[in-house]
Amino acid sequence: MSDFHYLAGHSPAALVLAKMAGEIIEANDSACRLLGRTRQQLAEVAGEEWLQRAGDTLSRMTGDACTAVDVMLRHHDGFVFSAQMAGHVFDHPAHGQIASLVLRSSVTLADGAGIAQAALDHIEEAAVLLDAEARIRALNPAYSRITGYDDVEALGAPIQLGETDEAQAFARGLVERLEPGQRWSGEVRCRRRDGEPYPAYVKITALLPGSGEDTARFVVIFRDLSVKEAYEARIDYLAHYDTLTGLANRTLIEKRAELARIEVERDGRHLALMFLDLDGFKAVNDSLGHAVGDELLCHVAERLRAAVGASDVVARQGGDEFVILLDSIARPEDAAQVATRIQEMLRVPLTLNDQAVFTTASIGISCYPDDSRDLHTLLRNADLAMYRAKRQGHGRYVFYRPEMDANAHWMLQLRNNLHRALERREFHVYYQPFVDVDTGAVTGIEALLRWQNAELGMVSPADFIPIAEEIGLIVEIGQWVLREACHELQRLHERGYDHLRVAVNLSARQFRQTDLVEQIAAVLDETGLAGRHLELEITETVLMEQAGATLDTLHALQALGVAVALDDFGTGYSSLSYLRQFPITYLKVDKSFVDGIPAEKGDLTITRTIVAMARSLDIRVTAEGVETPAQRKWLRHWHCEEAQGYLYSLPLAAGDLEWLLYNHDLLPVDGETGNLTNDPSSVLEE
């Protein structure tokens, strides 16, 4: 047999050669299945036995042009179905004029089922007409689309309802037992032609006897429910999970917390909720873009999952906030160990968009049943504790305490009193020395704002500075601090300490003022202080906001001789590229990293990396929060130039600062414990 005959014989299309009167000369296997006859039977039938009005129909096909017409075909079992016939007429050497035809069942229910053709073409449900033996005599396109069986395969075959052979036999038996006029509906597990199972909702109606209904007995309509199931699964996922990180969301963690509460009630253990907020996340979004910010959140999510147990739940609350459920702990102190582990894992630098990003988080912890037996209250308590941690500095965790509930009243008192603090002269400027790590000499001082209120007592800057920023007083207060600090340093210069510089913190609102440079120039002129003796401290977040305008401002300050220090370095978006781009004179290593020296290897690594990076760019480094001789020794070993902290001096009022300068030529240098040269730790390797 030639390749051509193989092609025709195995084509899925029904192919027929017929004389003009309708007698069939040849047909392929698909045509035999469509008409329900063997080739021998097809060769023996007259035209009108398979194609109604055969002669009239074929006479409309003339010439070489391919003509398509709608026709009615008769199956061997006797039922008639609509079809489309396409073909053309040509001369055959043995048979004369014959027609080459392609047959395809139309989308219709024959014998006057009463459903409009257009509707059947487009409905999503499969619609089929069955005979008394539950064999298909008509179908619509949806049946083929859902089941995978085309009309050639389906016509005359039993309907496929059921996932297994036994289920299909049961379904056919159910159909056959329906009396005329009865209906049945229900959900059935079916199987497609390729074997894939799918759920379907099926409706079966047994037709009443009527004219022309001698072979049409049942109408079956069914819908593929797999899309619905997938949709419902997606809706359920969106209701319980965060689409960016894949973590649980607040809804799911509340459900899991309720289940965990029942468990710990039974065995007398505890559960803890941890509320976590990333420090400096806004700087990443503002500088590197939201896509990199999203990437950072995904990395943080992975680290949080790795830091907790398999049964614990990590959820994303929204933005850069996360909630962690520790579902069974022996004692609240166990939550502190998890918080410490989280901080250590987060501090390992990430490389995003070819930039090194250092991450820390503020964590609030609330425990059940100690802090509350109500889960919503427990979450609120953890939130309150997180804000307390954030006010205390970056990279900290704080347990909830009942006194935090008084925070709202306290904050209201702060607001009311803060408005008149300047007028009442309640603000004071304290000064903390910068000390040369090698020599112990005081190289400068940092101006630190303090508030002494008659009603509230001494108020922490961590409490009132955020409120001053929120209500818009920070610019006025900051201008007052700048003027006071410059006056004090000029006075010290006149008394012989003319080598000192003064560092003043600028808030984001201050730095964004369009006339900032003019204001600073005016203060220098008013106080007589040279610009080279003034250092302005800004955070990484401030630096990266509106980078173009920031660069212009920094160059203008540089023209005045004013130095710029980057405060809390390492807690936000810490990048070598912007240190090259911006004129920065000093880096201040955040206290949260210095605290871990020498016990925490991660803090050792980060601090050493920051110092090395700054030295490569000829930027001086000041380490904040130095409290022990061991910390000073390590910093000296890494060639960190300056230190600041309680090891040297507390923040002092102006009079006490002058006493310190007069009575102590050098602050602590000697007396450290330990021997660096014999320390085997690899962090010393350079």
Coordinates of N, CA and C in Angstrom, one line a residue, residues 589 591-608 623 626 628 630-635 638:
V589 N 29.1 53.1 62.3 CA 28.7 51.8 62.4 C 27.6 51.7 63.5
K591 N 25.2 50.7 66.5 CA 25.4 50.1 67.8 C 25.0 48.6 67.8
S592 N 23.9 48.3 67.1 CA 23.4 46.9 67.1 C 24.5 45.9 66.6
F593 N 25.4 46.4 65.7 CA 26.5 45.5 65.3 C 27.6 45.4 66.3
V594 N 27.9 46.6 66.9 CA 29.0 46.7 67.9 C 28.7 45.9 69.1
D595 N 27.4 45.8 69.5 CA 27.0 45.1 70.7 C 27.4 43.6 70.6
G596 N 27.4 43.0 69.4 CA 27.7 41.6 69.3 C 29.2 41.3 69.3
I597 N 30.1 42.3 69.3 CA 31.5 42.0 69.4 C 31.9 41.8 70.8
P598 N 32.7 40.7 71.0 CA 33.3 39.8 70.1 C 32.5 38.4 70.0
A599 N 31.4 38.3 70.7 CA 30.7 37.0 70.8 C 30.1 36.6 69.5
E600 N 29.5 37.5 68.8 CA 28.7 37.1 67.6 C 29.6 37.2 66.3
K601 N 29.8 36.1 65.7 CA 30.7 36.1 64.5 C 30.0 36.9 63.4
G602 N 28.7 36.9 63.3 CA 28.0 37.7 62.2 C 28.3 39.2 62.4
D603 N 28.2 39.7 63.7 CA 28.5 41.1 63.9 C 29.9 41.4 63.7
L604 N 30.8 40.5 64.0 CA 32.2 40.7 63.7 C 32.4 40.9 62.2
T605 N 31.8 40.0 61.5 CA 32.0 40.0 60.0 C 31.5 41.3 59.4
I606 N 30.3 41.7 59.8 CA 29.7 42.9 59.2 C 30.5 44.1 59.6
T607 N 30.9 44.3 60.8 CA 31.6 45.4 61.3 C 33.0 45.5 60.5
R608 N 33.7 44.4 60.4 CA 34.9 44.4 59.7 C 34.7 44.8 58.3
A623 N 32.6 54.1 65.3 CA 31.8 53.0 65.8 C 31.0 53.5 67.0
V626 N 30.2 51.8 71.8 CA 31.4 51.0 72.4 C 31.3 51.0 73.9
T628 N 32.8 48.1 76.0 CA 33.8 47.2 76.6 C 35.2 47.4 76.0
A630 N 37.1 45.0 75.2 CA 37.2 44.0 74.1 C 36.7 44.6 72.8
Q631 N 35.6 45.3 72.8 CA 35.1 45.9 71.6 C 36.1 46.9 71.1
R632 N 36.6 47.7 71.9 CA 37.6 48.7 71.5 C 38.8 48.0 70.9
K633 N 39.3 46.9 71.5 CA 40.4 46.2 70.9 C 40.2 45.7 69.5
W634 N 39.0 45.1 69.3 CA 38.7 44.6 68.0 C 38.7 45.7 67.0
L635 N 38.0 46.8 67.3 CA 37.9 47.9 66.4 C 39.3 48.5 66.1
W638 N 41.0 46.4 63.5 CA 40.5 46.5 62.2 C 40.8 47.9 61.6

